[in-house]
Structure formats: C-alpha cells, structure tokens
PDB file of C-alpha atoms in Angstrom:
ATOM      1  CA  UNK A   1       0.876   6.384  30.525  1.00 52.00           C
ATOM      2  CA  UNK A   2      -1.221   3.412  28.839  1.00 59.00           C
ATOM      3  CA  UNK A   3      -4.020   4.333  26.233  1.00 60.00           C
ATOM      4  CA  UNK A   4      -6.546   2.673  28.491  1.00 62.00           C
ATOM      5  CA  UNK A   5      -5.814   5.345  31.312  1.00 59.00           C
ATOM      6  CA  UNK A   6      -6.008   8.218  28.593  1.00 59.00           C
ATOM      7  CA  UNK A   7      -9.169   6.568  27.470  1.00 58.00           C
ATOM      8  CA  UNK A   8     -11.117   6.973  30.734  1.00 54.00           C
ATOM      9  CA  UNK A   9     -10.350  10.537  31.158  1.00 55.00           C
ATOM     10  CA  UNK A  10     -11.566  11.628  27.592  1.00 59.00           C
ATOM     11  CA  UNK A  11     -14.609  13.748  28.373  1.00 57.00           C
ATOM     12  CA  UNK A  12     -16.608  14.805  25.449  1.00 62.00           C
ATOM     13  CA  UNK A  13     -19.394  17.139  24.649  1.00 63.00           C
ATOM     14  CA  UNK A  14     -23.154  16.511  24.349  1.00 60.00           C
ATOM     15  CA  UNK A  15     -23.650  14.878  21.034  1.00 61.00           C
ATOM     16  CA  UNK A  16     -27.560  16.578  20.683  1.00 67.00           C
ATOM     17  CA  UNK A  17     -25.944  20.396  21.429  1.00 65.00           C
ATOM     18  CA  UNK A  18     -23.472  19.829  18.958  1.00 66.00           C
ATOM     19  CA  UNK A  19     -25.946  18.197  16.014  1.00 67.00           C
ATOM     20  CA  UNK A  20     -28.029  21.649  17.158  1.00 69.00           C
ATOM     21  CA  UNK A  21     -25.603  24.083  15.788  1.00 70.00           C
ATOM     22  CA  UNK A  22     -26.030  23.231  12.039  1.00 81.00           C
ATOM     23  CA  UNK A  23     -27.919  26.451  11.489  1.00 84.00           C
ATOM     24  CA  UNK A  24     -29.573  27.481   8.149  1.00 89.00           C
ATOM     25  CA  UNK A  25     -27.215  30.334   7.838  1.00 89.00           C
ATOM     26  CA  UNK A  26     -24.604  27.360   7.719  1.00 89.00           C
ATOM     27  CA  UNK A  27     -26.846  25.327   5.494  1.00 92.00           C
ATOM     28  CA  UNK A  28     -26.655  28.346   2.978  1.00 94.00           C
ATOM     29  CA  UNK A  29     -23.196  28.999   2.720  1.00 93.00           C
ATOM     30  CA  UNK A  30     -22.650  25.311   1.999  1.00 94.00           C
ATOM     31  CA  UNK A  31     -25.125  25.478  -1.082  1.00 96.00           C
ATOM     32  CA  UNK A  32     -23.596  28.344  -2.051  1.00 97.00           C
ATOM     33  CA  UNK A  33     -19.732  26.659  -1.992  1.00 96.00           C
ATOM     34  CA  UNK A  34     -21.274  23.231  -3.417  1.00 97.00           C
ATOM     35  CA  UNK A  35     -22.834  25.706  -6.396  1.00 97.00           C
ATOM     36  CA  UNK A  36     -19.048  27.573  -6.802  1.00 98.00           C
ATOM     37  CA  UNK A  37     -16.872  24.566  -6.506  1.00 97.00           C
ATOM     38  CA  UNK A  38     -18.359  22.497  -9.234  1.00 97.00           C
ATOM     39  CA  UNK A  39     -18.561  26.121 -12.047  1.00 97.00           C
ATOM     40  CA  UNK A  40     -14.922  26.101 -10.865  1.00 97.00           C
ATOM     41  CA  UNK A  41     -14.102  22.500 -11.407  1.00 97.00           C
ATOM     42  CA  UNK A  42     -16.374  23.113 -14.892  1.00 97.00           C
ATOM     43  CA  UNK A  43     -14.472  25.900 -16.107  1.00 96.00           C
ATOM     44  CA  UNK A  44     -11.212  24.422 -15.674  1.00 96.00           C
ATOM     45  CA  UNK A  45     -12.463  21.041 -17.591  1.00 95.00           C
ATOM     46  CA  UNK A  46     -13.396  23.414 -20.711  1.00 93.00           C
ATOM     47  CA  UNK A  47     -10.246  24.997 -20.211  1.00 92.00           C
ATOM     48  CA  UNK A  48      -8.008  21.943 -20.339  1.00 92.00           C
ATOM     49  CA  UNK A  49     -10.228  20.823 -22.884  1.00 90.00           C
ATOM     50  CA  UNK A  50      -8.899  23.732 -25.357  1.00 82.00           C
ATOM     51  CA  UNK A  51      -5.368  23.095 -24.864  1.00 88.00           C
ATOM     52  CA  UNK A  52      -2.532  21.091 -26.844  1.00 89.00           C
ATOM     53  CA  UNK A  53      -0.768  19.988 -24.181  1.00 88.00           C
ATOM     54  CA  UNK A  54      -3.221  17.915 -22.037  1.00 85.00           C
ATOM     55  CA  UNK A  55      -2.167  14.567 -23.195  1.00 87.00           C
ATOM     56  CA  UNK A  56      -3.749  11.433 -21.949  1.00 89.00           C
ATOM     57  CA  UNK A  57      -0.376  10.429 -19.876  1.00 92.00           C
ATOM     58  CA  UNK A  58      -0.105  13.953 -18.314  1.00 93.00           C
ATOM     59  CA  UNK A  59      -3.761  13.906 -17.252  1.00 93.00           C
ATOM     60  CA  UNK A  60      -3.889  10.726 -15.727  1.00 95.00           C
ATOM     61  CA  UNK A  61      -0.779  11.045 -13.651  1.00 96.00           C
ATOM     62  CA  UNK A  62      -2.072  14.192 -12.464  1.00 96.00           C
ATOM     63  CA  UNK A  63      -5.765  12.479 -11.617  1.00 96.00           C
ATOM     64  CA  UNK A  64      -3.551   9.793 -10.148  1.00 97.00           C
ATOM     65  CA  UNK A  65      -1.346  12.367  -7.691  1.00 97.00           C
ATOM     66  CA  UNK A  66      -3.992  14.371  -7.068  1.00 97.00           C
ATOM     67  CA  UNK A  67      -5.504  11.626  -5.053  1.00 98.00           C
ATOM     68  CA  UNK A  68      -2.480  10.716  -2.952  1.00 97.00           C
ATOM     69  CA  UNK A  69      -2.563  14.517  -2.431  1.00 98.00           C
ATOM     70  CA  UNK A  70      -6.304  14.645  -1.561  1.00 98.00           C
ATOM     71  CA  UNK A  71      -5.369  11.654   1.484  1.00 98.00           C
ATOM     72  CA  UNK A  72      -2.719  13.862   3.098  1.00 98.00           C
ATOM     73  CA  UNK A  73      -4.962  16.979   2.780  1.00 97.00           C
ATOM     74  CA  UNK A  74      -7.956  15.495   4.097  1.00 96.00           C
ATOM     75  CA  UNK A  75      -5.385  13.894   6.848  1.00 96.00           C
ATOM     76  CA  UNK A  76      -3.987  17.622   7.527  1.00 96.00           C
ATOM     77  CA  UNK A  77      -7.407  18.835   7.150  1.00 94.00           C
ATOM     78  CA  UNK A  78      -8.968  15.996   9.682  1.00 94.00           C
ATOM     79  CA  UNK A  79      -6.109  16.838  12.479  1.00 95.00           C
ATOM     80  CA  UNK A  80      -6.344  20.146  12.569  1.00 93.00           C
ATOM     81  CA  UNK A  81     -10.137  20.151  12.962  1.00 91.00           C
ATOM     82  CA  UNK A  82     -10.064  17.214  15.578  1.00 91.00           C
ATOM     83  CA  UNK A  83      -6.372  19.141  17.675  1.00 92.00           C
ATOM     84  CA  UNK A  84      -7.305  22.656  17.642  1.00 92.00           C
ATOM     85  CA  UNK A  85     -10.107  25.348  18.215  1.00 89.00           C
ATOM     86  CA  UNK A  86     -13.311  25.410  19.968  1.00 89.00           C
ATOM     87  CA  UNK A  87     -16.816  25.188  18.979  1.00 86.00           C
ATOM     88  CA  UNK A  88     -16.663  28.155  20.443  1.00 86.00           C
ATOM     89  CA  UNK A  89     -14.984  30.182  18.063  1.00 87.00           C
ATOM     90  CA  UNK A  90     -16.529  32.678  15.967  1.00 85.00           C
ATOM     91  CA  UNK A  91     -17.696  31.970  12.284  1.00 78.00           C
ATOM     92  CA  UNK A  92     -14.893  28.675  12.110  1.00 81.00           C
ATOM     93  CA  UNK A  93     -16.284  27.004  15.650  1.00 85.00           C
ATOM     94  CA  UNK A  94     -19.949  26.532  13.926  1.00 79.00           C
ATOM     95  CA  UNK A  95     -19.313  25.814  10.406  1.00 80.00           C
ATOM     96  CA  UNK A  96     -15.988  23.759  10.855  1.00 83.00           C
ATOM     97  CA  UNK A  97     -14.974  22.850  13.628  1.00 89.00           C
ATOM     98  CA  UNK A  98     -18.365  21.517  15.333  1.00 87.00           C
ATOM     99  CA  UNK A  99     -18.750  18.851  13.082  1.00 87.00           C
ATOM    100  CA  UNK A 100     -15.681  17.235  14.039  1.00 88.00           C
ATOM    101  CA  UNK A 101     -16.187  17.139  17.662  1.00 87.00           C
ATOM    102  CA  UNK A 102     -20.072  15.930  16.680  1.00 87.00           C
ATOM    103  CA  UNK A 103     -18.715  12.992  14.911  1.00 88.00           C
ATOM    104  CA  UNK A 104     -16.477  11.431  17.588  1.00 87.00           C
ATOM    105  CA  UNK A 105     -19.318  12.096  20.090  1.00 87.00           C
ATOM    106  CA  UNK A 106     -21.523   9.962  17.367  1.00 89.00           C
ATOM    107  CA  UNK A 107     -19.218   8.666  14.320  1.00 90.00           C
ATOM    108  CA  UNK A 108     -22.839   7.238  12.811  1.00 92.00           C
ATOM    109  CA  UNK A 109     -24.749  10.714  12.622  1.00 90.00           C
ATOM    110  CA  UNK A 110     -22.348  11.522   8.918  1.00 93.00           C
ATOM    111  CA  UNK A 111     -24.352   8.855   7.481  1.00 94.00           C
ATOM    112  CA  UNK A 112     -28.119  10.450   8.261  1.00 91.00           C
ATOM    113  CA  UNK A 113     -26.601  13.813   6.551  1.00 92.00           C
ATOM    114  CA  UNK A 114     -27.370  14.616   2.852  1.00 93.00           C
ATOM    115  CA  UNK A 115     -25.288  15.782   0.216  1.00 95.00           C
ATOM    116  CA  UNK A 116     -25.108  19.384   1.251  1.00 95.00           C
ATOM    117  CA  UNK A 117     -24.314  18.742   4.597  1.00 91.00           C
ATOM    118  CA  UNK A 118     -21.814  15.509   3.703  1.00 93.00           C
ATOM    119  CA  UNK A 119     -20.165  17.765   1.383  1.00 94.00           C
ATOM    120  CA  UNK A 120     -20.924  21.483   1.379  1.00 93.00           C
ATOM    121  CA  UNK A 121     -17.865  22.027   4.519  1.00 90.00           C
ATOM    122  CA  UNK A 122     -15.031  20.109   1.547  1.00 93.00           C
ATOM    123  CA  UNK A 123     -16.187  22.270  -1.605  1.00 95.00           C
ATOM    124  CA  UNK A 124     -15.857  25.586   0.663  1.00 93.00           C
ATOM    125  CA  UNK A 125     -12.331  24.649   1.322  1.00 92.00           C
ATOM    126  CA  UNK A 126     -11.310  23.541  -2.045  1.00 95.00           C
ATOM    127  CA  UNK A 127     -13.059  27.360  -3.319  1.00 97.00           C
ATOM    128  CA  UNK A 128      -9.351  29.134  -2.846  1.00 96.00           C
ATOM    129  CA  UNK A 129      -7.697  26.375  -4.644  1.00 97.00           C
ATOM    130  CA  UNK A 130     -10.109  26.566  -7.573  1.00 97.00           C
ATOM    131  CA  UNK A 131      -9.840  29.533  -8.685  1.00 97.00           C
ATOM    132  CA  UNK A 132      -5.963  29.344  -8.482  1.00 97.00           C
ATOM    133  CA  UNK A 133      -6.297  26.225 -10.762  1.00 96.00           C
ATOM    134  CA  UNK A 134      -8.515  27.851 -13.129  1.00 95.00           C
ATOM    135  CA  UNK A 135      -6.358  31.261 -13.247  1.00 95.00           C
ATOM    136  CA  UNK A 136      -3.125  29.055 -14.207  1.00 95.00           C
ATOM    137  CA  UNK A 137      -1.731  29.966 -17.672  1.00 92.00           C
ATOM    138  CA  UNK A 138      -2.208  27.012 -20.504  1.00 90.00           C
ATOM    139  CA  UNK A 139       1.029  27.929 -22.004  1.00 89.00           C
ATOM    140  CA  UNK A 140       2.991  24.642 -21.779  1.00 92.00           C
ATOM    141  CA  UNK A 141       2.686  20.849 -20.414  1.00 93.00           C
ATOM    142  CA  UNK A 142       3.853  22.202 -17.106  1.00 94.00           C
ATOM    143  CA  UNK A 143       1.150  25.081 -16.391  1.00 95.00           C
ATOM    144  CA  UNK A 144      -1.388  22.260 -17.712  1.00 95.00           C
ATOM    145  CA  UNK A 145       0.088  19.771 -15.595  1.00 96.00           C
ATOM    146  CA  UNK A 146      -0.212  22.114 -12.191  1.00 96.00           C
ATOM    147  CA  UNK A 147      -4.461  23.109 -12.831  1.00 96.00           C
ATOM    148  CA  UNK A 148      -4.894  19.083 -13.946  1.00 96.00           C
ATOM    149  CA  UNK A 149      -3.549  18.263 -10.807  1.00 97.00           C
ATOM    150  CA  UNK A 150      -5.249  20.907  -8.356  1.00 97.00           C
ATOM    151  CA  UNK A 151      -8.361  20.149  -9.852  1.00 97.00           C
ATOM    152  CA  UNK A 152      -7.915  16.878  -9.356  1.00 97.00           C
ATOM    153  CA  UNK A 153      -6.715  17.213  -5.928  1.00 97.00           C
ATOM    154  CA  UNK A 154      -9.902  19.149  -5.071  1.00 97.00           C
ATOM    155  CA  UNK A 155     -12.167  16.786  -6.634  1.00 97.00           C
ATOM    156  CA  UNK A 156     -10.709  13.939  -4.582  1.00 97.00           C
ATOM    157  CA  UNK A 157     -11.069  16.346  -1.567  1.00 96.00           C
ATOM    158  CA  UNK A 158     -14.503  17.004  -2.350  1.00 95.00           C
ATOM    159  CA  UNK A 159     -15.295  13.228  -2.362  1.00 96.00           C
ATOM    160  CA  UNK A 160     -13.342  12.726   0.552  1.00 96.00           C
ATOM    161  CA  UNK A 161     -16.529  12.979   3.026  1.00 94.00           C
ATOM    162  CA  UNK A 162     -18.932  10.787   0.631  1.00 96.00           C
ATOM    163  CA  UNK A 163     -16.217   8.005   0.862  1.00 97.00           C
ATOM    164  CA  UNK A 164     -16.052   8.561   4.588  1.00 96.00           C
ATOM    165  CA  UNK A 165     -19.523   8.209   5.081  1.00 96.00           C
ATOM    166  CA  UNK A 166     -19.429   5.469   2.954  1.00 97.00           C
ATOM    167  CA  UNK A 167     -17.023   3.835   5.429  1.00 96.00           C
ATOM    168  CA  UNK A 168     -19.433   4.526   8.399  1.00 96.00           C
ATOM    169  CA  UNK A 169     -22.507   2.986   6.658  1.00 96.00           C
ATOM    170  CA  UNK A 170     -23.595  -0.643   7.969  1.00 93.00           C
ATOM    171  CA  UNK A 171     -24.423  -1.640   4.320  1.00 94.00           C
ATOM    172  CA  UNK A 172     -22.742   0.744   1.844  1.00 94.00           C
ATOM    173  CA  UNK A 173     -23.387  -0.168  -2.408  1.00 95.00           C
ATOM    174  CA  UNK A 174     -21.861  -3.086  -3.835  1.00 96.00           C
ATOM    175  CA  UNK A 175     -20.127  -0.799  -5.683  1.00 97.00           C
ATOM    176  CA  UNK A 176     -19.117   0.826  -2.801  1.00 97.00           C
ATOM    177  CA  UNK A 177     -18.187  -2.163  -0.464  1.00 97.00           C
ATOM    178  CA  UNK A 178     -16.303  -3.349  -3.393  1.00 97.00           C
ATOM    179  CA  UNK A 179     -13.785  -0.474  -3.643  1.00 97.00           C
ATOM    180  CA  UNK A 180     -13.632  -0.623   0.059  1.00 97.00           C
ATOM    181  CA  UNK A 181     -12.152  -4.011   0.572  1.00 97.00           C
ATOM    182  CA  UNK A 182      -9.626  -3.413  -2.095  1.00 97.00           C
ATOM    183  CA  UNK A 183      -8.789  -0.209  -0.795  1.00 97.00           C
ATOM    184  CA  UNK A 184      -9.425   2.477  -3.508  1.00 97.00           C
ATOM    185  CA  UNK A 185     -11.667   4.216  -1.025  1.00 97.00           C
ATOM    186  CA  UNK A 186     -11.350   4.215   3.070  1.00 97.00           C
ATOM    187  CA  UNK A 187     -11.892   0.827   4.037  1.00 97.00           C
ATOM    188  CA  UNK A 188     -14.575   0.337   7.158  1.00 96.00           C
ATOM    189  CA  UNK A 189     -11.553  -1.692   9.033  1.00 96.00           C
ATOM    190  CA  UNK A 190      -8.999   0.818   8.286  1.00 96.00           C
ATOM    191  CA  UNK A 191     -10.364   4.059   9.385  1.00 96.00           C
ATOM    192  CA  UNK A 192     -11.897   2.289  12.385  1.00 95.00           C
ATOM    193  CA  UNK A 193      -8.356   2.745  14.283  1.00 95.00           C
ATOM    194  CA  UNK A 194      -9.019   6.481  14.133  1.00 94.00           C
ATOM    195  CA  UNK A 195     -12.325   6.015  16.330  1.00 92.00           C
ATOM    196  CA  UNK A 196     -10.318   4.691  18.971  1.00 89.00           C
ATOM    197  CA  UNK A 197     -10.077   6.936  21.977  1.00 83.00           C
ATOM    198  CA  UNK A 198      -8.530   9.536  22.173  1.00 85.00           C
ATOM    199  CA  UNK A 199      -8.844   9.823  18.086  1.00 86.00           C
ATOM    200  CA  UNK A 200      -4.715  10.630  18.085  1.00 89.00           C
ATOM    201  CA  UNK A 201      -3.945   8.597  14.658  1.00 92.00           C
ATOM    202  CA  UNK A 202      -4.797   7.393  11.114  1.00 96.00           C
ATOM    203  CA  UNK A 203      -6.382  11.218  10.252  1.00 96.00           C
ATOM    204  CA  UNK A 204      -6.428  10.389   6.643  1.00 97.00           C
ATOM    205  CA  UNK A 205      -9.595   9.604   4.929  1.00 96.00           C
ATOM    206  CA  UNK A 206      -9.803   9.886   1.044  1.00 97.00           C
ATOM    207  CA  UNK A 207      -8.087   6.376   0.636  1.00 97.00           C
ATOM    208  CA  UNK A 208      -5.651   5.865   4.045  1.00 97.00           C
ATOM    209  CA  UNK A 209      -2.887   4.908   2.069  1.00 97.00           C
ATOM    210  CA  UNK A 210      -0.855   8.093   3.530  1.00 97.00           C
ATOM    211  CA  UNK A 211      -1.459   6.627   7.368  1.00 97.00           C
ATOM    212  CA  UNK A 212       0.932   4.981   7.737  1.00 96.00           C
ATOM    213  CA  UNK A 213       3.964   6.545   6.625  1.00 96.00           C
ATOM    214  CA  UNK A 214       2.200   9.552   8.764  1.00 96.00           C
ATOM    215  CA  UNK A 215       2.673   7.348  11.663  1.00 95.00           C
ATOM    216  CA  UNK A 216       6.111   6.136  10.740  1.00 94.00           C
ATOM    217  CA  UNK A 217       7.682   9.264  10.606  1.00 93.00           C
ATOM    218  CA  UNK A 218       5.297  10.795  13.839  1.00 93.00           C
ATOM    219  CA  UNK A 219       4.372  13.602  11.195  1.00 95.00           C
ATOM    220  CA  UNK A 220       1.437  14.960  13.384  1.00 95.00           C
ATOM    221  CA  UNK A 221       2.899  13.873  16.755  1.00 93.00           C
ATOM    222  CA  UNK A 222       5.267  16.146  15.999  1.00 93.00           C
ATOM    223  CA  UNK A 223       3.554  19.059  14.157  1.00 95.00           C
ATOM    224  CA  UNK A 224       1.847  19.225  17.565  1.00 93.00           C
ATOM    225  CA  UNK A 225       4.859  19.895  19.729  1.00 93.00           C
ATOM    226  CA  UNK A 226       6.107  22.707  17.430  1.00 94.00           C
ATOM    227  CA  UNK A 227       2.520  24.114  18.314  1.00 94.00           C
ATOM    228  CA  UNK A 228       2.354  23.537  22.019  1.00 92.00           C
ATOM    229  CA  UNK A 229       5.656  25.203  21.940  1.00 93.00           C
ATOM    230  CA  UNK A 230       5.078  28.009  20.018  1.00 94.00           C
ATOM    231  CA  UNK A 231       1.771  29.142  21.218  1.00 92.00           C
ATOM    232  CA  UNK A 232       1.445  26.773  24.581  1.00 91.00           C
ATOM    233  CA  UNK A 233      -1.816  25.810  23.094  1.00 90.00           C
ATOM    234  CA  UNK A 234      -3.304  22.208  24.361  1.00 92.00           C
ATOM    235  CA  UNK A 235      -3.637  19.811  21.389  1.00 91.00           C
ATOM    236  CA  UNK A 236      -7.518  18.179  21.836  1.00 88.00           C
ATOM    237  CA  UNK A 237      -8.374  19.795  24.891  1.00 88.00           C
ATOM    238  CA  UNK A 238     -12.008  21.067  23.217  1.00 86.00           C
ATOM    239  CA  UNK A 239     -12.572  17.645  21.845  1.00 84.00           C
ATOM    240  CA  UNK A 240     -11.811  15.453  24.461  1.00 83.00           C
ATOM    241  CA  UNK A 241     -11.165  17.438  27.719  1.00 85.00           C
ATOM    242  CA  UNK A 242      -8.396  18.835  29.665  1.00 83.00           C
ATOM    243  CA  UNK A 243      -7.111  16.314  31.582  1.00 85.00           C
ATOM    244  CA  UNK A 244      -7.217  13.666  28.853  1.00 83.00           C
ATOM    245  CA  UNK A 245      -5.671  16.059  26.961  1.00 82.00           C
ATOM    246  CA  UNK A 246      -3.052  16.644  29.532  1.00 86.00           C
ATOM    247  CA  UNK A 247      -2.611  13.131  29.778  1.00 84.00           C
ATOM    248  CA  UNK A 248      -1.817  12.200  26.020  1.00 81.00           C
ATOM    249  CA  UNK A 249       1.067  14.829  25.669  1.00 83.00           C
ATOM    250  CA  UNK A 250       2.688  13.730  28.812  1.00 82.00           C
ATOM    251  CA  UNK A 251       2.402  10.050  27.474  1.00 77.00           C
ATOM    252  CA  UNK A 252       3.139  11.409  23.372  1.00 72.00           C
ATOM    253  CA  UNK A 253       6.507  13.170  25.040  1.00 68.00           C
ATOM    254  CA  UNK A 254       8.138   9.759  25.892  1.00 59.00           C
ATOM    255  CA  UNK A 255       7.627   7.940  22.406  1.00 61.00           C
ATOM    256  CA  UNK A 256       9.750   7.926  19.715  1.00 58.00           C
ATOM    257  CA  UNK A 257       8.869   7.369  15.657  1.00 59.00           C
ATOM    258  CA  UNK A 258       8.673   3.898  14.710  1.00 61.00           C
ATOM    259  CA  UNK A 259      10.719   4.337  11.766  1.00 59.00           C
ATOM    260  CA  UNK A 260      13.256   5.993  14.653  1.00 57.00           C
ATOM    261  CA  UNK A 261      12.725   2.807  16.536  1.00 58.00           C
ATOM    262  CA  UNK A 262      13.328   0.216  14.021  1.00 57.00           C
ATOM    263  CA  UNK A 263      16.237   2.242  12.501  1.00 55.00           C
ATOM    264  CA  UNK A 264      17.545   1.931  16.404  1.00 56.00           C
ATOM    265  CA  UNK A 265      17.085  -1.732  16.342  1.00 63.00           C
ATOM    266  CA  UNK A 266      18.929  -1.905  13.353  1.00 61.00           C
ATOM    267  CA  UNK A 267      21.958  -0.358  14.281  1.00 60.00           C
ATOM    268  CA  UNK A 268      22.041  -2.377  17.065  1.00 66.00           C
ATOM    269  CA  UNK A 269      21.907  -4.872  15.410  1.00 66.00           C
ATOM    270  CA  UNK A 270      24.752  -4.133  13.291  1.00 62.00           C
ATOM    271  CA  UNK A 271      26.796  -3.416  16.138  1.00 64.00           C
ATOM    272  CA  UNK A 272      26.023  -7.063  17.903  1.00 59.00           C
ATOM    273  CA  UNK A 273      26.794  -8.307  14.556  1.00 61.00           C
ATOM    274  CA  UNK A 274      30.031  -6.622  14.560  1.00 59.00           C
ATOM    275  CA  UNK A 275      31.482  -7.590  17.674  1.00 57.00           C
ATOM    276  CA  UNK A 276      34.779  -9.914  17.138  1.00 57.00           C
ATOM    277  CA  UNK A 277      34.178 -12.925  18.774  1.00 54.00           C
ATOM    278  CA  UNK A 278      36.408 -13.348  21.896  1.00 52.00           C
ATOM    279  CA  UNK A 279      39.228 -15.749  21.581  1.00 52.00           C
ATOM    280  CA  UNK A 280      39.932 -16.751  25.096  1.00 53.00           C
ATOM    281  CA  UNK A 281      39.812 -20.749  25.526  1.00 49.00           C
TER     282      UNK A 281
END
C-alpha cells in the first residue's frame, strides 16, 4: 500500500484534550525526578572524582559512548511511546505516554514548555539507572569505566528533549543552530522525516546518527512483529487510529531491510557477473 494512502487514514486525537492532561500531580513528580536525577548525577561526579582510575582517556570515551548510547535509547524510548499504550492507561497513559501522542497532533507545542515539563518525563527515566551507576564499586578501571559511562548515558538522555526542542524551534541560539547543521545535536532537517505521517521511522533524537543503521537493518520494523505476534497487540493504533494502523502493517509485511535489499542486489550481481559467456557463433 503507498504511504500517501496510509497517510489519509491516520486519525489522531484532539491536540487541546491531550495538552489538558498535564496535571499538577504530574507537574510534581517531574520536579521531584528533575531534583533526584541531578543529586544522582552529583554524587557519582564526587565519586569518580575520588578514584585512581578515572583517567582522562577512560572518561572521555565513556562521555563519548554514552552519547551514541543516549541516541538509541531515546530512539527505543521514542518508539515505544509513539507504538504502544493508550492515553488511557493508568499512571503511564498521563505522565508518558500523552505527551507523545500530543506532539504529533502539534510537533510545535514542546517548544512553549519549560524546563520541567521539557525535561522532568527524561530525568524520571534515567532515576533507575542512577542509582545503579552510583552503587557501582570503584575498585578498578572497569567498574569506573561502567558508572562513567551510565552517567554519561543518562546525562545525554536527559538532554535529549532540550535538543529536540531545540530542533522544533523556528530560531534556536547561534550556538544552538550551529551544532545543528553540523550534526552534534538533532538537526531541524533530519528529524523532520520522523514528522511524516504515519511517524513509522527515524525515532532517534539525541543526535540521529543511530537512524539510519536502525532503518538499514529494519530494527523496529521488526521489534514490532515479534510484538504483534506475541501479544496480537496493534502497533500505533492509539496514536494514529485503527485503520491506519491496520493499513501500515499490512503494507510493513511486504518490505524487506534495505541492507537485505542491497545485499540481494549484490549477489545478483555476482551471479550476472559470473555467467560464462556463451560461445555459439
């Protein structure tokens, strides 16, 4: 089925109900996580601050992988929040899931939300990984190396939303637009294929780099099937509707990976290419 056809059956919820469910009960418990995750993310500074073995090399390679593994989180993060669940839900439909269906409804309301909001939803789910980081033993380069790079990871992943609202904004800080365009941070451009109905691709929004071997190797596409045919669950159908919903796995269940495609093309290729040449006059 073509995307355009897909596209005219998305059917989405009402933007205003959705921006109405950020309660003050919500607005609390993101304080609260914003307050936790950065005495966390203190601690373990002091704490790698008193050891031997956190070298400059170890740290920044750490800092360094922590932010490739802040994309694909924020990625995994991002497509689970925009594939599964209902506003509906208890506790998770309010405080998590809601915003995601609120911001493909209206992609520019992230950038008329203040720190807490922007940010409060990241630092909750980087609490759990905190205080793993911070219980880690400092006995050797190895320990050291593991809390450097979960509390870098979760730093990244707290910044993950500024940088995305950053990419949203019509006129971001020089600073800001600078990064952008050479791709430190999500680039405008780049995460602008996600906003493209029915919001099935390019989930990862720290820096994008991990997109596109994502899409290569249909990582989601196919973390979705293993669902569907586990639990029989509909991927999207809260975000976009049913039948648009029905419509994209019917159309998903046809393609192939594109690093399955090309490796196709190559191999036949090889075979043309291997073919004796026929010696008939």
């Amino acid at each position: 089925m073509k995307t355009q056809e897909i596209e005219k059956k998305v059917r989405q919820q009402d933007a205003q109900v959705l921006a109405q469910g950020y309660s003050p009960a919500i607005r609390a418990m993101e304080i609260a996580a914003i307050v936790s995750f950065v005495s966390l993310e203190v601690a373990l500074v002091y704490r790698l601050w008193g050891t031997p073995y956190a070298g400059t090399w170890l740290l920044l390679s750490a800092v360094l992988l922590g932010y490739l593994a802040a994309d694909f989180v924020s990625g995994f993060v991002h497509w689970m929040g925009d594939t599964w669940g209902s506003t509906e839900m208890p506790v998770l439909g309010k405080a998590l899931i809601r915003p995601f269906r609120e911001h493909h409804v209206d992609e520019k309301a992230i950038t008329r939300h203040d720190f807490v909001e922007t940010n409060g939803n990241n630092c909750l789910i980087s609490l759990p990984v905190a205080i793993i980081a911070l219980c880690l033993p400092m006995s050797g380069p190895g320990w050291v190396f593991c809390a450097s790079f979960l509390g870098a990871m979760i730093f990244w992943v707290m910044a993950t939303n500024q940088f995305h609202k950053w990419s949203h904004m019509d006129s971001p800080p020089a600073l800001v637009g600078f990064l952008q365009r050479v791709h430190l941070i999500l680039p405008p451009d780049h995460h602008r294929i996600h906003h493209t109905k029915p919001y099935n691709k390019y989930y990862c929004i720290t820096v994008g780099w991990m997109n596109k071997p994502l899409t290569m190797v249909h990582f989601f596409p196919t973390a979705e099937r293993l669902i569907t045919w586990a639990t029989g669950l509909l991927p999207r159908q809260d975000d976009i509707g049913a039948e648009a919903a029905r419509a994209l796995v019917v159309a998903a269940g046809g393609s192939e990976a594109p690093v399955v495609q090309a490796a196709k093309e190559l191999l036949t290729q090889a075979t043309v290419q291997e073919k004796p040449a026929s010696t008939r006059p």
